[in-house]
PDB file of C-alpha atoms in Angstrom:
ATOM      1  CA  UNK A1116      18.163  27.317  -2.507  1.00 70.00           C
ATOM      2  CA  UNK A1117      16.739  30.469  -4.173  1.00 85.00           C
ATOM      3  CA  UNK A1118      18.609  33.518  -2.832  1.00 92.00           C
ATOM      4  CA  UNK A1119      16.266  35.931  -5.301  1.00 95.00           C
ATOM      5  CA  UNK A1120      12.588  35.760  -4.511  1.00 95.00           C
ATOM      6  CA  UNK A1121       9.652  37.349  -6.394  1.00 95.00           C
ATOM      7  CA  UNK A1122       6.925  36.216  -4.571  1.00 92.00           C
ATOM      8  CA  UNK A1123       3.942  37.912  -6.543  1.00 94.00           C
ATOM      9  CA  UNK A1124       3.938  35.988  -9.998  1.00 93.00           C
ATOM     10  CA  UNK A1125       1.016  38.474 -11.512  1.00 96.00           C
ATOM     11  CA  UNK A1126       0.405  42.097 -11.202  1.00 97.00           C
ATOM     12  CA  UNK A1127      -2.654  43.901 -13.148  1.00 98.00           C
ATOM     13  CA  UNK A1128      -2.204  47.702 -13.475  1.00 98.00           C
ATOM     14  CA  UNK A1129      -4.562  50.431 -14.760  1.00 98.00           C
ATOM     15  CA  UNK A1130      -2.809  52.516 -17.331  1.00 98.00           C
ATOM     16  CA  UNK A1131      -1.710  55.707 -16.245  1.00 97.00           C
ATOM     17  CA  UNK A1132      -1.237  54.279 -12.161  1.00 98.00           C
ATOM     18  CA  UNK A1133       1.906  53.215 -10.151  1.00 98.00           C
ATOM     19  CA  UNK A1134       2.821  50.083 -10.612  1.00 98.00           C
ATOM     20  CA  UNK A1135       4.884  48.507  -7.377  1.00 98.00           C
ATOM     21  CA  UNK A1136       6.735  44.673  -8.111  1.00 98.00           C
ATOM     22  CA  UNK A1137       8.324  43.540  -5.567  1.00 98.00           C
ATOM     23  CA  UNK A1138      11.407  41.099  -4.791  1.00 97.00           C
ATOM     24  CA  UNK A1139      13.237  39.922  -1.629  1.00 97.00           C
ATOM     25  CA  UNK A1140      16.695  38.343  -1.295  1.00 97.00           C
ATOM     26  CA  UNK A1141      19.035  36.291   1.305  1.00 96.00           C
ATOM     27  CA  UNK A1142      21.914  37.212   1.110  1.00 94.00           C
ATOM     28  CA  UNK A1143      23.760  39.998   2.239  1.00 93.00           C
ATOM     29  CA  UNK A1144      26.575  39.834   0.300  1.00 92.00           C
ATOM     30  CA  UNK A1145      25.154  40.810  -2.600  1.00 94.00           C
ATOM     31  CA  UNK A1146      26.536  44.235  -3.453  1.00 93.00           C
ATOM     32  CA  UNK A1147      24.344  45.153  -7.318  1.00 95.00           C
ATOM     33  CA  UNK A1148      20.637  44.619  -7.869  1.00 97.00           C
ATOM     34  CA  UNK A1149      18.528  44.751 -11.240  1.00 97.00           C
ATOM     35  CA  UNK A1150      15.657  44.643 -13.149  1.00 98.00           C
ATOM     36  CA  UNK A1151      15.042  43.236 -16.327  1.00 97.00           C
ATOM     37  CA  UNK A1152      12.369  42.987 -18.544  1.00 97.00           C
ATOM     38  CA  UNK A1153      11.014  40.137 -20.894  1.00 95.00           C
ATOM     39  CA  UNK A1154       8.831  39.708 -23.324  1.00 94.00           C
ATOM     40  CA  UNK A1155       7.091  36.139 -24.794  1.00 91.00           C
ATOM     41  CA  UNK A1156      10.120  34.522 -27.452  1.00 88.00           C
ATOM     42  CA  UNK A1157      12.993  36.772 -26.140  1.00 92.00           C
ATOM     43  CA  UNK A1158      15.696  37.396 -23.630  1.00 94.00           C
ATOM     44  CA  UNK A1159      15.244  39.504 -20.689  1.00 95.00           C
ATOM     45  CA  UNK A1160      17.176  43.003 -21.374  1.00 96.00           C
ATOM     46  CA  UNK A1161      18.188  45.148 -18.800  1.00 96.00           C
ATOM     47  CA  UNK A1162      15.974  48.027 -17.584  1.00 97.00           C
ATOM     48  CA  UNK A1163      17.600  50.009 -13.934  1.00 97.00           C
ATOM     49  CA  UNK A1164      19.938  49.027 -11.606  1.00 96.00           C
ATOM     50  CA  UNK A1165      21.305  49.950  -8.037  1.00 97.00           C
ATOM     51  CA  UNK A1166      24.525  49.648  -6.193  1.00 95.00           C
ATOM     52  CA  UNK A1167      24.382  48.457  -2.612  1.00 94.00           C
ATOM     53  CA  UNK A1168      25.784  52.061  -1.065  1.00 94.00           C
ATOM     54  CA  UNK A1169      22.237  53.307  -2.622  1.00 96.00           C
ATOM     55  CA  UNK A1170      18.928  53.194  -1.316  1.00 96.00           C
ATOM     56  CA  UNK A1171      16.919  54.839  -4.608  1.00 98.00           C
ATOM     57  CA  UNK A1172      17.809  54.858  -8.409  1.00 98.00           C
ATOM     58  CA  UNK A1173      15.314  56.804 -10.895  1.00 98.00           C
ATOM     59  CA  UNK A1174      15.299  56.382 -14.361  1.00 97.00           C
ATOM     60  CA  UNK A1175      12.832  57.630 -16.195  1.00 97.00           C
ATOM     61  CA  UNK A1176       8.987  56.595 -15.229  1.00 98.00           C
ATOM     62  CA  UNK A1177      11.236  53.936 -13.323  1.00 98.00           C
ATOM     63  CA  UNK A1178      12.444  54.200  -9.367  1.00 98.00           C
ATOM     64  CA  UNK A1179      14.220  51.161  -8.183  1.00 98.00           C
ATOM     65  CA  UNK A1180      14.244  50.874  -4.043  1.00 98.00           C
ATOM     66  CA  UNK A1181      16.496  48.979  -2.063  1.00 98.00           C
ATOM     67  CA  UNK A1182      15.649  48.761   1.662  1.00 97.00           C
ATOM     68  CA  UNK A1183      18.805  46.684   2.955  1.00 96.00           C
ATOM     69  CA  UNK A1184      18.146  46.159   6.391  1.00 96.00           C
ATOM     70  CA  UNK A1185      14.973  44.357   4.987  1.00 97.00           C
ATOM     71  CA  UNK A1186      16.848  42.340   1.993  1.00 97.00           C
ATOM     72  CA  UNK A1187      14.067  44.266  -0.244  1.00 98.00           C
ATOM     73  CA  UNK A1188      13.891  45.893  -3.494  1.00 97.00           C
ATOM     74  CA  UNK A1189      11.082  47.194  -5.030  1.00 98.00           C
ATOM     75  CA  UNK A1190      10.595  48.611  -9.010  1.00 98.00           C
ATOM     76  CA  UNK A1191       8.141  51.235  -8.971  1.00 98.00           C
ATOM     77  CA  UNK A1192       6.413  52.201 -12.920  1.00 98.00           C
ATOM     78  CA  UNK A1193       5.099  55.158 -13.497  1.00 97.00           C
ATOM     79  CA  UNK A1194       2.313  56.116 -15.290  1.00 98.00           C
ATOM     80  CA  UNK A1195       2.168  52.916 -16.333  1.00 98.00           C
ATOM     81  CA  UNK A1196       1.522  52.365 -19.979  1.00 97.00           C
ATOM     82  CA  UNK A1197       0.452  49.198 -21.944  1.00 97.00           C
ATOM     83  CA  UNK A1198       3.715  48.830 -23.423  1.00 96.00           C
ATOM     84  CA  UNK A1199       5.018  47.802 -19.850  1.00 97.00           C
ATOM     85  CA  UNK A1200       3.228  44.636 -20.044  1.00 97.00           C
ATOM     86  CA  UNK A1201       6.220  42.262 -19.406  1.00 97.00           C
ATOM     87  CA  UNK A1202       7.442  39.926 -17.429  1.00 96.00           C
ATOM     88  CA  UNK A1203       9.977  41.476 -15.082  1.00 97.00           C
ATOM     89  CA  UNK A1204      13.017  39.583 -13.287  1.00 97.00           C
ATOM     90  CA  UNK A1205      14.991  40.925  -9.865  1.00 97.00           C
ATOM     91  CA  UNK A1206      18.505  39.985  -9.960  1.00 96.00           C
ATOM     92  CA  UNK A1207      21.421  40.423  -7.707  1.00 95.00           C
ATOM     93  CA  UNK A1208      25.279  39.726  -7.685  1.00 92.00           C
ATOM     94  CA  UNK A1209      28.123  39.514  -5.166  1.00 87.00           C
ATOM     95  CA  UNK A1210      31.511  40.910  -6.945  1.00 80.00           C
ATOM     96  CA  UNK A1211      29.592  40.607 -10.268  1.00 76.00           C
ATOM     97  CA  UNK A1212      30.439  36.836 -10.266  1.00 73.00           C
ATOM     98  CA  UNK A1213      27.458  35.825 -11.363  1.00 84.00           C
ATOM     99  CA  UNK A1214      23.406  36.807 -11.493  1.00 91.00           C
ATOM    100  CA  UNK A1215      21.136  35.167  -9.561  1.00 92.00           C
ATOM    101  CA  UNK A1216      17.349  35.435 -10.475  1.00 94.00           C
ATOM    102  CA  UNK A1217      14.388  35.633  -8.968  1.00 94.00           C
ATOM    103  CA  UNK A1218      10.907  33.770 -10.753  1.00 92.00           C
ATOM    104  CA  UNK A1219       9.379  36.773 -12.237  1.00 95.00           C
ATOM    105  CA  UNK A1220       6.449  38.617 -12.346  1.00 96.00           C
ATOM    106  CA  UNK A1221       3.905  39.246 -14.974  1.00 96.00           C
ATOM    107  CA  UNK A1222       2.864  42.533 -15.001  1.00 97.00           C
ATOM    108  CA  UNK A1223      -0.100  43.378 -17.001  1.00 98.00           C
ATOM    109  CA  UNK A1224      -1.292  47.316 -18.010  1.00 98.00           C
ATOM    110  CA  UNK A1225      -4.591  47.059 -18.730  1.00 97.00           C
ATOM    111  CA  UNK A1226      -5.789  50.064 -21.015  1.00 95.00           C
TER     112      UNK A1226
ATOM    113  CA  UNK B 696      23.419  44.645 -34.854  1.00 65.00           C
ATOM    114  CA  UNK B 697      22.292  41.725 -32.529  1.00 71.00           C
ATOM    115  CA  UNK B 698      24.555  42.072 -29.278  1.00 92.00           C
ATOM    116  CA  UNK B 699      24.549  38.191 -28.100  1.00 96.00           C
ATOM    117  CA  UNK B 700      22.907  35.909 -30.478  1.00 96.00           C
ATOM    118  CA  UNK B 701      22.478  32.408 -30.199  1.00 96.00           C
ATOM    119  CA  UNK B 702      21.721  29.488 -32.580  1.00 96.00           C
ATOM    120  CA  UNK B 703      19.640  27.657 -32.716  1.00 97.00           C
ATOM    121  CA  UNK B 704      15.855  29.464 -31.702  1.00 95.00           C
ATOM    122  CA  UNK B 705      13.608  26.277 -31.571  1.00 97.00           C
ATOM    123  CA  UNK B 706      15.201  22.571 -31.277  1.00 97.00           C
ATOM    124  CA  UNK B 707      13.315  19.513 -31.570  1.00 97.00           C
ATOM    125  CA  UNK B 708      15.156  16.602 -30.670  1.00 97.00           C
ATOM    126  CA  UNK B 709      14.549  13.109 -29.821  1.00 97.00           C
ATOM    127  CA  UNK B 710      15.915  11.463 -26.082  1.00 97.00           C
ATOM    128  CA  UNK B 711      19.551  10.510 -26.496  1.00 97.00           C
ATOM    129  CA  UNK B 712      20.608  12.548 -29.062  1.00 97.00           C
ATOM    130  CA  UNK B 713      23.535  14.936 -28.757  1.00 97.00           C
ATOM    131  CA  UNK B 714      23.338  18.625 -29.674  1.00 97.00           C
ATOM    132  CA  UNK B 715      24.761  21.988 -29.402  1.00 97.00           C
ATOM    133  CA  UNK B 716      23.988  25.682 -28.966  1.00 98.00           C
ATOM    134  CA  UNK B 717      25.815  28.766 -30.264  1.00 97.00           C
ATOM    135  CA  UNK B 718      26.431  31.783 -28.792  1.00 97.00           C
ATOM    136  CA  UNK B 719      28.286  34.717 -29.599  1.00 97.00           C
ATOM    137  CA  UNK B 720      28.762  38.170 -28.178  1.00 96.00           C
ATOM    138  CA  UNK B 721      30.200  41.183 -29.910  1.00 95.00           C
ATOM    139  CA  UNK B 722      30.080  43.531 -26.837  1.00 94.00           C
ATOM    140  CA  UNK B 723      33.545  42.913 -26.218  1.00 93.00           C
ATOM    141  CA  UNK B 724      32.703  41.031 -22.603  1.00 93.00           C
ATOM    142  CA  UNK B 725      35.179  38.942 -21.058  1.00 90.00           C
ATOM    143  CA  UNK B 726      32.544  37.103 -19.311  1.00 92.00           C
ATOM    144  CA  UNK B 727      29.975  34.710 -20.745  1.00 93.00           C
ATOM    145  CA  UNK B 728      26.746  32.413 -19.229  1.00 93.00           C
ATOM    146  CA  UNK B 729      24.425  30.159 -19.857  1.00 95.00           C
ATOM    147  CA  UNK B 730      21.245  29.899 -17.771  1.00 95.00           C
ATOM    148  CA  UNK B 731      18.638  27.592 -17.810  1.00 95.00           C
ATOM    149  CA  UNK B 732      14.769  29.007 -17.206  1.00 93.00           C
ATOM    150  CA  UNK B 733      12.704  25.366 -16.889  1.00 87.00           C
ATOM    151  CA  UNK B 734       8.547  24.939 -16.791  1.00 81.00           C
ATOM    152  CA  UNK B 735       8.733  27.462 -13.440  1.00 77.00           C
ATOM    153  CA  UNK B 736      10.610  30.100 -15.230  1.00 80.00           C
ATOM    154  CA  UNK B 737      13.336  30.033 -12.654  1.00 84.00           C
ATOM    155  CA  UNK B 738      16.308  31.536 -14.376  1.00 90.00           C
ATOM    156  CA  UNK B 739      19.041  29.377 -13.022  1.00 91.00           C
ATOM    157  CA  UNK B 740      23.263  29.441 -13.535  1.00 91.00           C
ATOM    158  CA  UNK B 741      24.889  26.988 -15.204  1.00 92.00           C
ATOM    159  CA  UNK B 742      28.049  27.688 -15.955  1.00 89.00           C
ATOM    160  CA  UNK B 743      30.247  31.129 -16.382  1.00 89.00           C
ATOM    161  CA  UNK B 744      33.145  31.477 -18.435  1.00 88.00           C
ATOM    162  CA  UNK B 745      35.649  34.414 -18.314  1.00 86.00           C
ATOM    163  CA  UNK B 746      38.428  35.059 -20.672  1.00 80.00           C
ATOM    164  CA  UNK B 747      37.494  31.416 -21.971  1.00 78.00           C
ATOM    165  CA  UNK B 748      38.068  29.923 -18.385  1.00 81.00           C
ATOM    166  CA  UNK B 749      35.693  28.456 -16.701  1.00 82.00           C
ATOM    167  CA  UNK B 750      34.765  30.326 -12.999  1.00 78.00           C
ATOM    168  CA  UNK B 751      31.525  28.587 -12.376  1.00 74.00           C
ATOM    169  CA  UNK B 752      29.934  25.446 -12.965  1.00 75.00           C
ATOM    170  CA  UNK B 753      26.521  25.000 -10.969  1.00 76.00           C
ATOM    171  CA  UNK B 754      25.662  21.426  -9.865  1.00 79.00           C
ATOM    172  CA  UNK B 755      24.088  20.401 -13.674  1.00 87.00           C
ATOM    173  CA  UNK B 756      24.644  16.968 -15.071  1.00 89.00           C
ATOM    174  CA  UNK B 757      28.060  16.558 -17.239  1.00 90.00           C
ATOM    175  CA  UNK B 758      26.370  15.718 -19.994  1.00 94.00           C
ATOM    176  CA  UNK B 759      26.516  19.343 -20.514  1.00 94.00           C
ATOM    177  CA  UNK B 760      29.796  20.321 -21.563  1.00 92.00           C
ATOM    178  CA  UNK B 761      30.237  24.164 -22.576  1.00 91.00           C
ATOM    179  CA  UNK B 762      33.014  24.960 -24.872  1.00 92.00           C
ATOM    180  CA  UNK B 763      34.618  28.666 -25.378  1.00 91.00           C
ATOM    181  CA  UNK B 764      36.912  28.696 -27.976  1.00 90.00           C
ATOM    182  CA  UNK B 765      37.539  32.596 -27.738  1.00 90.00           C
ATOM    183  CA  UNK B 766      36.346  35.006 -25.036  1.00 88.00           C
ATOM    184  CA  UNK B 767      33.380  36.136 -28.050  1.00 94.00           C
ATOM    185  CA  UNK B 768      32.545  32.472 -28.171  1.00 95.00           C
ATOM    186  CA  UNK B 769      30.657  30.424 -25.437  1.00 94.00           C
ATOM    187  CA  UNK B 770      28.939  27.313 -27.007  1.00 95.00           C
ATOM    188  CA  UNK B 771      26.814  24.305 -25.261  1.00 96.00           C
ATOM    189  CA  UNK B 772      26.913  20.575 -25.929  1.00 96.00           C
ATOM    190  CA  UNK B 773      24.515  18.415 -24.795  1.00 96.00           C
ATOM    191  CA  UNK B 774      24.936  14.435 -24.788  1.00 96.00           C
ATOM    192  CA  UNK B 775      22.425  11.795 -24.510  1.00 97.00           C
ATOM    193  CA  UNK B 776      19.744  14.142 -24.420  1.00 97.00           C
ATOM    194  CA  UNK B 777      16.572  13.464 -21.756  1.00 96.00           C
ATOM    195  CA  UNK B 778      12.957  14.879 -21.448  1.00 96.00           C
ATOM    196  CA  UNK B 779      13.844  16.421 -18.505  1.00 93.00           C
ATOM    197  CA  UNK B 780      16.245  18.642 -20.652  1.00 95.00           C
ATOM    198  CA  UNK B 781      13.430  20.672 -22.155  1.00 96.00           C
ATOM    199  CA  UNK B 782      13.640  24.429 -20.995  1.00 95.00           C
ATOM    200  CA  UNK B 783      14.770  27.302 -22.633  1.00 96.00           C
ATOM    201  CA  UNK B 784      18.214  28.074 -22.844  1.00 97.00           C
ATOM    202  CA  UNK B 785      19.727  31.717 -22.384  1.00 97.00           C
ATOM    203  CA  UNK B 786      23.303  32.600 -23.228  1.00 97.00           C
ATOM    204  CA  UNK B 787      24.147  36.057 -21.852  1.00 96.00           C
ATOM    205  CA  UNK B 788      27.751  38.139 -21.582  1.00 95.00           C
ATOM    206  CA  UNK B 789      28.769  40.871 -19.584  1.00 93.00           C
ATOM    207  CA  UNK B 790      31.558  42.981 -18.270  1.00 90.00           C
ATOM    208  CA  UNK B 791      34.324  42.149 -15.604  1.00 83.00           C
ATOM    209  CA  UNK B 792      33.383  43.942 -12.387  1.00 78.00           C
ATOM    210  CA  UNK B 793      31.112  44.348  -9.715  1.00 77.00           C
ATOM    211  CA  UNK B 794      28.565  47.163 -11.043  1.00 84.00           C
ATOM    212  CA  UNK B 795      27.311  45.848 -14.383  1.00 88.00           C
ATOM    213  CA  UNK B 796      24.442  44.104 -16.187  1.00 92.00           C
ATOM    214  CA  UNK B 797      24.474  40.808 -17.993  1.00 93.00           C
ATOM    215  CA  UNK B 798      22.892  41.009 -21.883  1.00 95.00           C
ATOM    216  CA  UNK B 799      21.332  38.356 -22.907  1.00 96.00           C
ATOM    217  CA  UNK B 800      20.480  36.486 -25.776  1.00 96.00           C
ATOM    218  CA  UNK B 801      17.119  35.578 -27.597  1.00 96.00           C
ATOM    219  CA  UNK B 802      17.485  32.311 -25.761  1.00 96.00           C
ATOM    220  CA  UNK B 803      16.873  29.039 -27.493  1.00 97.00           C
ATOM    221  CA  UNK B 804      13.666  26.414 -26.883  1.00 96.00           C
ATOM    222  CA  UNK B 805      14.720  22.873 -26.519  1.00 97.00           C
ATOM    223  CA  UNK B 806      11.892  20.439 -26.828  1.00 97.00           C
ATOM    224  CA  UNK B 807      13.573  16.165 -26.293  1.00 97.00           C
ATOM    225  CA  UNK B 808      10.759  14.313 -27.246  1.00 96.00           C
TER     226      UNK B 808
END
């Protein structure tokens, strides 16, 4: 029973554009969303986060979205740049208990 | 300084063998994890340990037994290992409370051939 979904597994970006992943969850209880990012041979680290009483948290070239009447957040990159290329994972907690994942998706900045 | 680091990277092993993986964390966390991400790369929970207790133990077979002998210290032992056992392994710490993010480690490749 995945409560994290990512249900784009690739995304291929022009350098420079926006780039939009996506991720979609079940359960409403869940009160603290992130991203991370991974690369090939290494853990995911942590890249932006947002607190359920939020609907937008900018970092940087990176906006996270939380829509919660839809159970959807949304990472939004931009410019992108090469060095983006990644693998990025939604997560979510209830009471920071635990994290639950979604699959991922490969994202791909092509010069 | 490497945050969480875990031992070993890359383990070859053959079916029924027993092994372990080390973590430790010197973030200060009172909360450890280990997740498994399989062939799908589906990160999933396995257990949680906070303050060396264990809070949460996800439906996974008891031949995995995690040990914490401090709260810095959160290490896994598998027994009778099986080929459905290969995935990569990610230890990962974090703070007590509701509005923080989990580090994680390098993660470690096991391979039971």
């Amino acid at each position: 029973d995945q409560q994290v979904k990512q249900n784009s597994p690739s995304l291929s970006v022009q350098e420079g554009r926006i780039s939009i992943l996506n991720c979609d969850y079940t359960n409403s209880m869940f009160d603290y969303f992130l991203w991370y990012k991974k690369y090939p041979a290494e853990g995911p680290t942590f890249l932006i986060s947002i607190s359920s009483i939020k609907d937008k948290n900018e970092d940087g070239r990176f906006t996270v979205f939380l829509n919660k009447s839809a159970k959807h957040l949304s990472l939004h990159i931009v410019p992108s740049q090469p060095g983006d290329s990644a693998v990025y994972f939604c997560a979510a907690s209830e009471g920071g208990n635990q994290f639950y994942f979604g699959t991922g998706t490969s994202l791909t900045v092509i010069p | 300084d490497t945050a969480v680091s875990q031992t070993p990277k890359y383990l070859v092993t053959q079916m029924g063998n027993d092994k372990s993986i080390k973590c430790e964390q010197n973030l200060g966390h009172d909360t450890m994890y280990w997740y498994k991400q399989d062939s799908k790369k589906f990160l999933k929970i396995m257990f949680s340990y906070n303050n060396k207790e264990l809070i949460i133990n996800e439906t996974v077979p008891n031949r995995f037994s995690p040990k914490s002998p401090d709260k810095a210290h959160l290490n896994l032992h598998i027994n009778s290992l099986e080929l459905g056992d290969s995935a990569v392994y990610f230890c990962a710490s974090s703070r007590r409370g509701v509005d923080t993010e989990a580090f994680f480690g390098q993660g470690t490749r096991l391979t039971v051939v």
